PDB file of N, CA and C in Angstrom:
ATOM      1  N   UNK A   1      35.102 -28.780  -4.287  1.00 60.00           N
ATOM      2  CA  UNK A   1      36.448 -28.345  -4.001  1.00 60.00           C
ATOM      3  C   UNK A   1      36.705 -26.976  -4.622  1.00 60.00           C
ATOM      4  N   UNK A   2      36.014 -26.530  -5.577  1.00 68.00           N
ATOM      5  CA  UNK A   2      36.082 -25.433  -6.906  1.00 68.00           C
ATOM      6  C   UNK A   2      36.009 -23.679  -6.081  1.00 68.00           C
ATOM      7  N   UNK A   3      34.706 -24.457  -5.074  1.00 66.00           N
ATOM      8  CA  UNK A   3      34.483 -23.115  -4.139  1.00 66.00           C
ATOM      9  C   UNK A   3      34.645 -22.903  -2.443  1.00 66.00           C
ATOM     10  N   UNK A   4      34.582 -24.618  -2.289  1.00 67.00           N
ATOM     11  CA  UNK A   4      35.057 -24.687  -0.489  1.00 67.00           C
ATOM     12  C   UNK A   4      36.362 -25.394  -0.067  1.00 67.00           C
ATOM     13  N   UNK A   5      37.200 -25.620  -1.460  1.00 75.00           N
ATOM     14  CA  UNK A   5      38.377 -25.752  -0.918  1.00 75.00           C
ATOM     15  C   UNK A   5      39.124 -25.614   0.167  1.00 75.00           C
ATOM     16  N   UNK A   6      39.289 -24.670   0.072  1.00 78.00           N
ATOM     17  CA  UNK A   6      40.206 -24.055   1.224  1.00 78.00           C
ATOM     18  C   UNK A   6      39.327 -22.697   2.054  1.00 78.00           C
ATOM     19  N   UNK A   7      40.091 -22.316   3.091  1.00 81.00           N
ATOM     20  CA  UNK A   7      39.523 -21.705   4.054  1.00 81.00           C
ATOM     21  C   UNK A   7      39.220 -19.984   2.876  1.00 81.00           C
ATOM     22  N   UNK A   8      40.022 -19.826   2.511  1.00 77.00           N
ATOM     23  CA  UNK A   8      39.921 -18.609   1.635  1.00 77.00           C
ATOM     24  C   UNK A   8      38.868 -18.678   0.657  1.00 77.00           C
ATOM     25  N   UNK A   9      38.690 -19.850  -0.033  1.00 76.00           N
ATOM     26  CA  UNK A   9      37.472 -19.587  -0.816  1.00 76.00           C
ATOM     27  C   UNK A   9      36.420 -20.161  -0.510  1.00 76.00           C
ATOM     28  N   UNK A  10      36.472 -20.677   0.573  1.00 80.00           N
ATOM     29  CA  UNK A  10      35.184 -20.717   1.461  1.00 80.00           C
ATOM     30  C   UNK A  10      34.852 -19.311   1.761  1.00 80.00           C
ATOM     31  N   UNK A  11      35.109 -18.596   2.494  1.00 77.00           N
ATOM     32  CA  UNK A  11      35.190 -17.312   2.682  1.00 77.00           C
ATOM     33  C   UNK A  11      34.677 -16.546   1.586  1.00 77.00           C
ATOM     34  N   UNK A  12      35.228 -16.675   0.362  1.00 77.00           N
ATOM     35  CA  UNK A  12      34.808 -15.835  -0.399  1.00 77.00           C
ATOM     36  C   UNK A  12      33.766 -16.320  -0.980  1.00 77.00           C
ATOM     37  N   UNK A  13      33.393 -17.531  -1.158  1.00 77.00           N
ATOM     38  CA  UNK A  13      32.256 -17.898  -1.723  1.00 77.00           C
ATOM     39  C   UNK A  13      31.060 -17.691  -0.659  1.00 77.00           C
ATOM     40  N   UNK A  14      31.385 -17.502   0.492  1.00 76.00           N
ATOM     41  CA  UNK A  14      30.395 -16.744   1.654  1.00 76.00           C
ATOM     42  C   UNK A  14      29.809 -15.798   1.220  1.00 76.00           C
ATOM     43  N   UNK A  15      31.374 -15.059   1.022  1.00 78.00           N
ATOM     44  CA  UNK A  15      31.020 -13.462   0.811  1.00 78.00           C
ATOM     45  C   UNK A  15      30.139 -13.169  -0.496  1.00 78.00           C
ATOM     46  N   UNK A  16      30.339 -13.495  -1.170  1.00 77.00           N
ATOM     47  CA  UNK A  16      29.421 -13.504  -2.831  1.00 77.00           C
ATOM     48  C   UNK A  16      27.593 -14.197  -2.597  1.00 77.00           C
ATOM     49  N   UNK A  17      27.781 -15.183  -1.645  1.00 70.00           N
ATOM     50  CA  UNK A  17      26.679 -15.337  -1.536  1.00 70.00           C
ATOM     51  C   UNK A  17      26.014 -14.351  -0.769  1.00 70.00           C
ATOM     52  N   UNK A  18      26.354 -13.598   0.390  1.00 71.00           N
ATOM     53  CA  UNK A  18      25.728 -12.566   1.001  1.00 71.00           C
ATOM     54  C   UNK A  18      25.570 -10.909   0.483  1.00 71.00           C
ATOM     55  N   UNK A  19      26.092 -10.807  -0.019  1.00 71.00           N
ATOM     56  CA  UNK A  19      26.532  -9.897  -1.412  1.00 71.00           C
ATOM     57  C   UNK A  19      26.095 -10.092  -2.371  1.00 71.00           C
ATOM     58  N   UNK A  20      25.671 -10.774  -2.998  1.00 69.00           N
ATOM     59  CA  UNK A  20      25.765 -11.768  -4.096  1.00 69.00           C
ATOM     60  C   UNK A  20      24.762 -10.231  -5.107  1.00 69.00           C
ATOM     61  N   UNK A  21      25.161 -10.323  -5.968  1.00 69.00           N
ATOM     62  CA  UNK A  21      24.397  -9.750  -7.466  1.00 69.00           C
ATOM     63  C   UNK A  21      24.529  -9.956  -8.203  1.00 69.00           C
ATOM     64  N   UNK A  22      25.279  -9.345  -9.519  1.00 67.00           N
ATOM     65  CA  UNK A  22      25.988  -9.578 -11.037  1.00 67.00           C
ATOM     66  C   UNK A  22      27.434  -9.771 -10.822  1.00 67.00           C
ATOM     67  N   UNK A  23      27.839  -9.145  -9.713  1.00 69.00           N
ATOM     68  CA  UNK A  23      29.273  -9.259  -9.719  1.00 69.00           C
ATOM     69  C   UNK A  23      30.017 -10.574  -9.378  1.00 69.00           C
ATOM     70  N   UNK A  24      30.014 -11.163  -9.011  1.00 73.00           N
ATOM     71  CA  UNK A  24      30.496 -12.466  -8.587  1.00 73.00           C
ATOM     72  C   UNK A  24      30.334 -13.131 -10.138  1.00 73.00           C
ATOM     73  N   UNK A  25      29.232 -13.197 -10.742  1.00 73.00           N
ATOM     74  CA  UNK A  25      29.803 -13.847 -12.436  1.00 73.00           C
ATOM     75  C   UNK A  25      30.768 -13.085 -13.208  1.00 73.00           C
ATOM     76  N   UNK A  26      31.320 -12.104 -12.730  1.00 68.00           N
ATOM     77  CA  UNK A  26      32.376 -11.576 -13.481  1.00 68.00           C
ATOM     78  C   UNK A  26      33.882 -11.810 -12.436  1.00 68.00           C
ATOM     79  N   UNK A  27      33.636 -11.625 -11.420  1.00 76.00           N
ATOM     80  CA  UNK A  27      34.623 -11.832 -10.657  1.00 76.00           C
ATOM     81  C   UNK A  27      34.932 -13.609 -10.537  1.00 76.00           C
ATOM     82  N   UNK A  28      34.481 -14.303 -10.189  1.00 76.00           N
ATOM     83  CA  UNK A  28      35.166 -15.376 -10.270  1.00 76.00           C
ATOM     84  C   UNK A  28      35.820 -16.052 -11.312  1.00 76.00           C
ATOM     85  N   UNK A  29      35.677 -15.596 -12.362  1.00 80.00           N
ATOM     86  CA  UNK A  29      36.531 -16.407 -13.940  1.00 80.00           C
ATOM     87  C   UNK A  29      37.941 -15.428 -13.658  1.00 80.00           C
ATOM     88  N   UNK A  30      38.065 -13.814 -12.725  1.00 75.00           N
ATOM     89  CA  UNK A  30      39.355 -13.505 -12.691  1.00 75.00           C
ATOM     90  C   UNK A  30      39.791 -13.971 -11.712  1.00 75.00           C
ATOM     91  N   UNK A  31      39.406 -14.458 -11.076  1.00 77.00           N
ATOM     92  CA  UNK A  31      39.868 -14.364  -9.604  1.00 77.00           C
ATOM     93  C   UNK A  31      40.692 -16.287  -9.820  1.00 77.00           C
ATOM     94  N   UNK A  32      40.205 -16.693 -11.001  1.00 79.00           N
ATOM     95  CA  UNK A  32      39.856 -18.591 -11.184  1.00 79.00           C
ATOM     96  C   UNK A  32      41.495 -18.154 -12.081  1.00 79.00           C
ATOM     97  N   UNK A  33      41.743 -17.056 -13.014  1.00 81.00           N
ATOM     98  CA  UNK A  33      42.337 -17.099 -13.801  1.00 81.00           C
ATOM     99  C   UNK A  33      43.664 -16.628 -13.475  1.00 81.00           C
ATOM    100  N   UNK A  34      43.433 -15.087 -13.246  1.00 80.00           N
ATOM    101  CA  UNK A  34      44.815 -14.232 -11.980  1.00 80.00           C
ATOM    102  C   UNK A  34      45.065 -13.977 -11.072  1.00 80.00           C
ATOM    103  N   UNK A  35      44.253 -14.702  -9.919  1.00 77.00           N
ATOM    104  CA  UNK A  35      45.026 -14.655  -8.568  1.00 77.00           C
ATOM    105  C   UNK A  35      44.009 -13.825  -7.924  1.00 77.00           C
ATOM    106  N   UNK A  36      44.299 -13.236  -6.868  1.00 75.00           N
ATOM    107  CA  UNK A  36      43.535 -13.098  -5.642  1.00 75.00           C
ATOM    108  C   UNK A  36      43.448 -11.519  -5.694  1.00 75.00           C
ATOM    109  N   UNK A  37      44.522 -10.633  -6.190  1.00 80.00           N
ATOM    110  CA  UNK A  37      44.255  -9.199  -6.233  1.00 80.00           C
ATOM    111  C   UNK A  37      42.913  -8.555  -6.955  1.00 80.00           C
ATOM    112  N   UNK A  38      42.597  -8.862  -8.215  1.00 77.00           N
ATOM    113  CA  UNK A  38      41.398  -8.592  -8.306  1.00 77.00           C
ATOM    114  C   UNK A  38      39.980  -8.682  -7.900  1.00 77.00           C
ATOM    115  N   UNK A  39      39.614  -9.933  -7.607  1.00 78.00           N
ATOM    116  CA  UNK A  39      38.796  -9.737  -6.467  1.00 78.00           C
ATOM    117  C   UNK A  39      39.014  -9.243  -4.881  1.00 78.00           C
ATOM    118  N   UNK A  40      39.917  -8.803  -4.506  1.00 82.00           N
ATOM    119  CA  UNK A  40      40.409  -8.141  -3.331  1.00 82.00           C
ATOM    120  C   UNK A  40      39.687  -6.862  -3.700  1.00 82.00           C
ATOM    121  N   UNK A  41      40.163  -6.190  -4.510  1.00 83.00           N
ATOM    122  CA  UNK A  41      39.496  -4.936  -5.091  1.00 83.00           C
ATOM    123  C   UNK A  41      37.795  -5.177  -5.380  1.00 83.00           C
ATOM    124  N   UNK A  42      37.356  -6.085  -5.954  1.00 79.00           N
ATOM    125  CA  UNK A  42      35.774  -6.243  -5.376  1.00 79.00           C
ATOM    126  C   UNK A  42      35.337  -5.687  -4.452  1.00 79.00           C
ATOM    127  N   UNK A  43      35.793  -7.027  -3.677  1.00 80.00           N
ATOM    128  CA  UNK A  43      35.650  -7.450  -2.361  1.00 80.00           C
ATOM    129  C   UNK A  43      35.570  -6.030  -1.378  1.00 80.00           C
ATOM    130  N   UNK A  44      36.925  -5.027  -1.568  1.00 86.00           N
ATOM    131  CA  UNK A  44      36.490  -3.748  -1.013  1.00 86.00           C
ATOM    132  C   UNK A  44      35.442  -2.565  -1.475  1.00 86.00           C
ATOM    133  N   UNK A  45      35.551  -2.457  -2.858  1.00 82.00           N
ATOM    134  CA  UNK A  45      34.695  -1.907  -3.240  1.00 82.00           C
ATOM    135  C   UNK A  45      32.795  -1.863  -2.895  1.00 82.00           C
ATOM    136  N   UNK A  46      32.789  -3.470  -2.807  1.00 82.00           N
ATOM    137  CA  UNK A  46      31.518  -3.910  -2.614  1.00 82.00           C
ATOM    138  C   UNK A  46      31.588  -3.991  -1.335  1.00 82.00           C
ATOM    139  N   UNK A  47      31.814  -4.220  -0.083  1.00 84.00           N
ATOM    140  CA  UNK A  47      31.830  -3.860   1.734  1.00 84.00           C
ATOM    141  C   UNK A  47      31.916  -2.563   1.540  1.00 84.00           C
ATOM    142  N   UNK A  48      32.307  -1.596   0.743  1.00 88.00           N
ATOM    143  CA  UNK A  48      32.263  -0.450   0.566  1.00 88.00           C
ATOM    144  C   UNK A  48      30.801   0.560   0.410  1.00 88.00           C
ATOM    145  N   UNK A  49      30.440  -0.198  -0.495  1.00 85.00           N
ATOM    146  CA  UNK A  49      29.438   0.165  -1.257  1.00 85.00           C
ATOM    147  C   UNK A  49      27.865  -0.189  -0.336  1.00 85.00           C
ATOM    148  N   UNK A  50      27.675  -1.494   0.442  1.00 84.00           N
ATOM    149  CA  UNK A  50      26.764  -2.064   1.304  1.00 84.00           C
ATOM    150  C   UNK A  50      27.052  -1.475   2.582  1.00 84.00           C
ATOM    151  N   UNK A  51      28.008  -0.713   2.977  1.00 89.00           N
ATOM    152  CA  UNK A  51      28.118  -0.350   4.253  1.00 89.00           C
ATOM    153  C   UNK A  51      27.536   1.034   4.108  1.00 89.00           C
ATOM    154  N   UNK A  52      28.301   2.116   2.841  1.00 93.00           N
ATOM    155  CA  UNK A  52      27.301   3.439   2.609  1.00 93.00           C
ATOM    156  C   UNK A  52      25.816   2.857   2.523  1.00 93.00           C
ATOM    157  N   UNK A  53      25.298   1.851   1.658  1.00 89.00           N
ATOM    158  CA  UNK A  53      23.899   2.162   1.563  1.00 89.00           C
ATOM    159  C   UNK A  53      22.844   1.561   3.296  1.00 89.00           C
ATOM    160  N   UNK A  54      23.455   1.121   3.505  1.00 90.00           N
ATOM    161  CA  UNK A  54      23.524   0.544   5.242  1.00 90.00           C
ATOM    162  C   UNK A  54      23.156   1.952   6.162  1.00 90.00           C
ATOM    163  N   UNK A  55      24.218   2.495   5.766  1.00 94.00           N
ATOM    164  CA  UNK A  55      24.150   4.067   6.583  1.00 94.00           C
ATOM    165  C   UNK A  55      23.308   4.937   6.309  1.00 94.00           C
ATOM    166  N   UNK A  56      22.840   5.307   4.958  1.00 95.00           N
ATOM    167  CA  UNK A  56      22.015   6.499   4.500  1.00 95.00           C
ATOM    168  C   UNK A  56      21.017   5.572   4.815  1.00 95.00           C
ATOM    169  N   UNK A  57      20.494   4.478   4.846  1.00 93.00           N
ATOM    170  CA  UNK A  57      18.971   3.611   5.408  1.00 93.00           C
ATOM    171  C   UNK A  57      18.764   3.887   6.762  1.00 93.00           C
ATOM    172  N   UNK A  58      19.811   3.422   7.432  1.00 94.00           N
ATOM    173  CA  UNK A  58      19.423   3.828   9.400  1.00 94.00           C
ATOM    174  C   UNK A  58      19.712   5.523   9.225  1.00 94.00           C
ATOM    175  N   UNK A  59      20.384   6.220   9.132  1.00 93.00           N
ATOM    176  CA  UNK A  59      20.289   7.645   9.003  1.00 93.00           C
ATOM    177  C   UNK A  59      18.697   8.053   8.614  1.00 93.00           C
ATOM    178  N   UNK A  60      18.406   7.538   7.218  1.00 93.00           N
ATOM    179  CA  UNK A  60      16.811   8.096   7.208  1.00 93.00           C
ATOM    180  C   UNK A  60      15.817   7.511   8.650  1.00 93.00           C
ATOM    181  N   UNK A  61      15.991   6.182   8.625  1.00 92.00           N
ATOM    182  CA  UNK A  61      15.032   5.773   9.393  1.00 92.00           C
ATOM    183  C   UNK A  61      15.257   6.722  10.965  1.00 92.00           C
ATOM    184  N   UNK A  62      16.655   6.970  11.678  1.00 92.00           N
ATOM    185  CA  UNK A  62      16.952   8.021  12.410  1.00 92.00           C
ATOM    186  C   UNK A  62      16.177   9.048  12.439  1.00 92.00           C
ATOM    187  N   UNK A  63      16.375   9.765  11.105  1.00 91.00           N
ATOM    188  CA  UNK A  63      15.784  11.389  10.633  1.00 91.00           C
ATOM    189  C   UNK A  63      14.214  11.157  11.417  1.00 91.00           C
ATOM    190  N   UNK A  64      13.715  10.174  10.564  1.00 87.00           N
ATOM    191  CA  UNK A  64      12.252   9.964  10.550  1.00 87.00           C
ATOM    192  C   UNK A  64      11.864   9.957  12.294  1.00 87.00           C
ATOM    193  N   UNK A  65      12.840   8.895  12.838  1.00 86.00           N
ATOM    194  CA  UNK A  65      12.329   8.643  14.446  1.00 86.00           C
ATOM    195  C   UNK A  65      12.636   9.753  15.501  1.00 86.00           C
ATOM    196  N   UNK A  66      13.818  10.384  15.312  1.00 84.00           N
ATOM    197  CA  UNK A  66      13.913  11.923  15.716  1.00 84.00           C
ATOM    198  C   UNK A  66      12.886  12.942  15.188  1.00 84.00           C
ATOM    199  N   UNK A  67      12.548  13.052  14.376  1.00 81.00           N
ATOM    200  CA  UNK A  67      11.321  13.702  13.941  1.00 81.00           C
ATOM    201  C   UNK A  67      10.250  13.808  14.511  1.00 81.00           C
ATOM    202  N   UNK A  68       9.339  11.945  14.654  1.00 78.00           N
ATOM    203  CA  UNK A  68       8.465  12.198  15.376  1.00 78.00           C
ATOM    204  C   UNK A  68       8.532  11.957  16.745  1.00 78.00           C
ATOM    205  N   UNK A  69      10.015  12.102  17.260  1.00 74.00           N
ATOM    206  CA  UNK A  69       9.857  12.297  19.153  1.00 74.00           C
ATOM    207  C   UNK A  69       9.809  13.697  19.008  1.00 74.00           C
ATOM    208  N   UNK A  70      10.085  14.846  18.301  1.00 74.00           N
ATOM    209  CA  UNK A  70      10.382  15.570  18.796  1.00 74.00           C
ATOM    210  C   UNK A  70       8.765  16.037  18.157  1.00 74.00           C
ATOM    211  N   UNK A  71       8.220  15.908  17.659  1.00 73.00           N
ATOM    212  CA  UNK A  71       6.320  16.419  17.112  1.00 73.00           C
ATOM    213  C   UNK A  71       6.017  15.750  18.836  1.00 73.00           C
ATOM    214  N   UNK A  72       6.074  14.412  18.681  1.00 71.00           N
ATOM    215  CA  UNK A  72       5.567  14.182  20.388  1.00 71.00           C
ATOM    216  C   UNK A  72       5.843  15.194  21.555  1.00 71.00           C
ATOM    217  N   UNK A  73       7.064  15.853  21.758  1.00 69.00           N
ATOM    218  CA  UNK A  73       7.442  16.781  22.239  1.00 69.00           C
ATOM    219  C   UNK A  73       6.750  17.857  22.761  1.00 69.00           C
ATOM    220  N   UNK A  74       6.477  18.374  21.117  1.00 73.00           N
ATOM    221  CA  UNK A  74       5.843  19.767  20.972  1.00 73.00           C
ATOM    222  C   UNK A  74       4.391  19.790  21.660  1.00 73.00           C
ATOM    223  N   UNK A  75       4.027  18.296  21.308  1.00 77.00           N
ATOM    224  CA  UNK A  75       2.143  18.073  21.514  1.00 77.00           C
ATOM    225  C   UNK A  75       1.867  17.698  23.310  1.00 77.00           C
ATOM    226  N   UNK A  76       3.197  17.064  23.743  1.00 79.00           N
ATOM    227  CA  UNK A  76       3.005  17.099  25.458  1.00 79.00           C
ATOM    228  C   UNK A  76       3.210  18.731  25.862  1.00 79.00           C
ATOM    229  N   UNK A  77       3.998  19.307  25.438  1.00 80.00           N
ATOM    230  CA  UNK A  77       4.017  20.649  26.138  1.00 80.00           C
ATOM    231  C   UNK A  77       2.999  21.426  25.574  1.00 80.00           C
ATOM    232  N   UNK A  78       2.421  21.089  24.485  1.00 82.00           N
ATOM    233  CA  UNK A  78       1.447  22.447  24.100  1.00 82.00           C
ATOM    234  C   UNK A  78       0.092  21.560  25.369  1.00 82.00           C
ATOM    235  N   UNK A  79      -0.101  20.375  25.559  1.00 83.00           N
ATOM    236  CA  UNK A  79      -0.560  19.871  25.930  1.00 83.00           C
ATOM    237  C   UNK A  79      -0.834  20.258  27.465  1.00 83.00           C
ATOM    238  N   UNK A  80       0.617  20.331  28.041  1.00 86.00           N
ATOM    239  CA  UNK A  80       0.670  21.022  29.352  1.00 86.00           C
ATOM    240  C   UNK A  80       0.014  22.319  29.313  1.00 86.00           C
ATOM    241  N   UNK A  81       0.953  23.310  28.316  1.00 87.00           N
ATOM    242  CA  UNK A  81       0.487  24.400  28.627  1.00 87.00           C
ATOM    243  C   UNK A  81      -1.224  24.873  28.589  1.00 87.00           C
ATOM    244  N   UNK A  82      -2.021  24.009  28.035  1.00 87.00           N
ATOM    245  CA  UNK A  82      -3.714  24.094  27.907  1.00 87.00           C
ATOM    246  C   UNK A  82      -3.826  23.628  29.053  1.00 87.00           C
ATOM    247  N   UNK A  83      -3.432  22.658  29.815  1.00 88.00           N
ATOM    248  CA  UNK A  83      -4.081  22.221  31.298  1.00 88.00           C
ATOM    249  C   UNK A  83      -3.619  23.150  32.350  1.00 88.00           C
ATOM    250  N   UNK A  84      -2.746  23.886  32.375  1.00 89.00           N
ATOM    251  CA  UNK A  84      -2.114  25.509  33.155  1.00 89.00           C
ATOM    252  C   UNK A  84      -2.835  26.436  32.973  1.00 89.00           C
ATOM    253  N   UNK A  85      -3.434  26.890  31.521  1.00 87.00           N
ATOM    254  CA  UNK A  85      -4.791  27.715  31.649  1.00 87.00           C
ATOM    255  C   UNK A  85      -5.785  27.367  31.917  1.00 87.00           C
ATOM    256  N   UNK A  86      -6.138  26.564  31.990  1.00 88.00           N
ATOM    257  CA  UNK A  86      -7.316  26.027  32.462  1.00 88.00           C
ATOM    258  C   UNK A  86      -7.343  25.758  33.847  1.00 88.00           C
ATOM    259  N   UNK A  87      -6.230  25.630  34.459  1.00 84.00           N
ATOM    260  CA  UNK A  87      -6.544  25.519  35.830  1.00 84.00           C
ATOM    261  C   UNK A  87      -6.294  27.334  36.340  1.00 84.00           C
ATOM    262  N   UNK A  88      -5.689  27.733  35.329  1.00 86.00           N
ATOM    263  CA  UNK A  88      -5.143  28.978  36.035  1.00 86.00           C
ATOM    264  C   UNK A  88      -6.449  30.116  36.295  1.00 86.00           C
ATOM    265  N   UNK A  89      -7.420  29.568  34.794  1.00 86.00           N
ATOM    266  CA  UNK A  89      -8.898  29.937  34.737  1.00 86.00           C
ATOM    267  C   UNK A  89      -9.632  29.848  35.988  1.00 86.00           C
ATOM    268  N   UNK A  90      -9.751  28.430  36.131  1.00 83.00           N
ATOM    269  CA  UNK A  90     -10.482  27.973  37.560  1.00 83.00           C
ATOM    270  C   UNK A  90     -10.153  28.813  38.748  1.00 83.00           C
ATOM    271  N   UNK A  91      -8.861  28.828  39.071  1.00 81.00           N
ATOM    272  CA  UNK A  91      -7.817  29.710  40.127  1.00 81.00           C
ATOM    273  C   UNK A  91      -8.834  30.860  40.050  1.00 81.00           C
ATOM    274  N   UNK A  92      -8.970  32.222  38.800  1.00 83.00           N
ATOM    275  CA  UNK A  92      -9.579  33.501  38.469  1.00 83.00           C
ATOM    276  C   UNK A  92     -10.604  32.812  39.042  1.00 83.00           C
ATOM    277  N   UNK A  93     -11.491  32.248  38.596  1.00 81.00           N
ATOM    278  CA  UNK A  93     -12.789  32.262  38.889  1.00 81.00           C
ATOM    279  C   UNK A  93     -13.424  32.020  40.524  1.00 81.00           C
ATOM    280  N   UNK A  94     -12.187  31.059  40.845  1.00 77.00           N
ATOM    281  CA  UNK A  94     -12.486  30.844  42.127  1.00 77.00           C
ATOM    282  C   UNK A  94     -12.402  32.248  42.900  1.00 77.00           C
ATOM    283  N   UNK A  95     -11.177  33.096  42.630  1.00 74.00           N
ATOM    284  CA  UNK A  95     -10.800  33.842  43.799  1.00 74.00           C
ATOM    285  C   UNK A  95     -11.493  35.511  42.809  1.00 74.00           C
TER     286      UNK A  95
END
């Protein structure tokens, strides 16, 4: 009853478990003691905090995958352009 009581601290005892680190042993003795505003302030801080490090992870992994389409890029057209002299060679030689 302590943590799935009610719909709210079901919820929050969700949230701590998916989240979960050091903070939740400090937050629940306030949250047990004064009410619901202090862990509110957690609660944002930390969706705060997992959503930046969320972003700078797919951003790198981004950087990285834009990176190597665009090396792929470079290596089909330098690629082209060697099979254009080479035929353009053949062309000279023929005529």
């Amino acid at each position: 009853w302590k943590h799935y009581g009610t719909a709210t601290r079901s919820f929050y005892t969700m949230f701590e478990t998916l989240n979960a680190g050091s903070w939740p042993n400090y937050v629940r003795p306030l949250m047990e003691e004064l009410g619901w505003f202090y862990p509110a302030v957690f609660i944002i801080y930390v969706t705060s905090v997992v959503f930046a490090v969320k972003t700078i992870i797919t951003a790198l992994f981004l950087k990285d995958t834009l990176n190597a389409a665009s090396q792929d890029l470079e290596e089909i057209m330098a690629e082209a352009g060697r099979k254009s002299n080479a035929y353009m060679a053949k062309l000279r030689h023929f005529f």
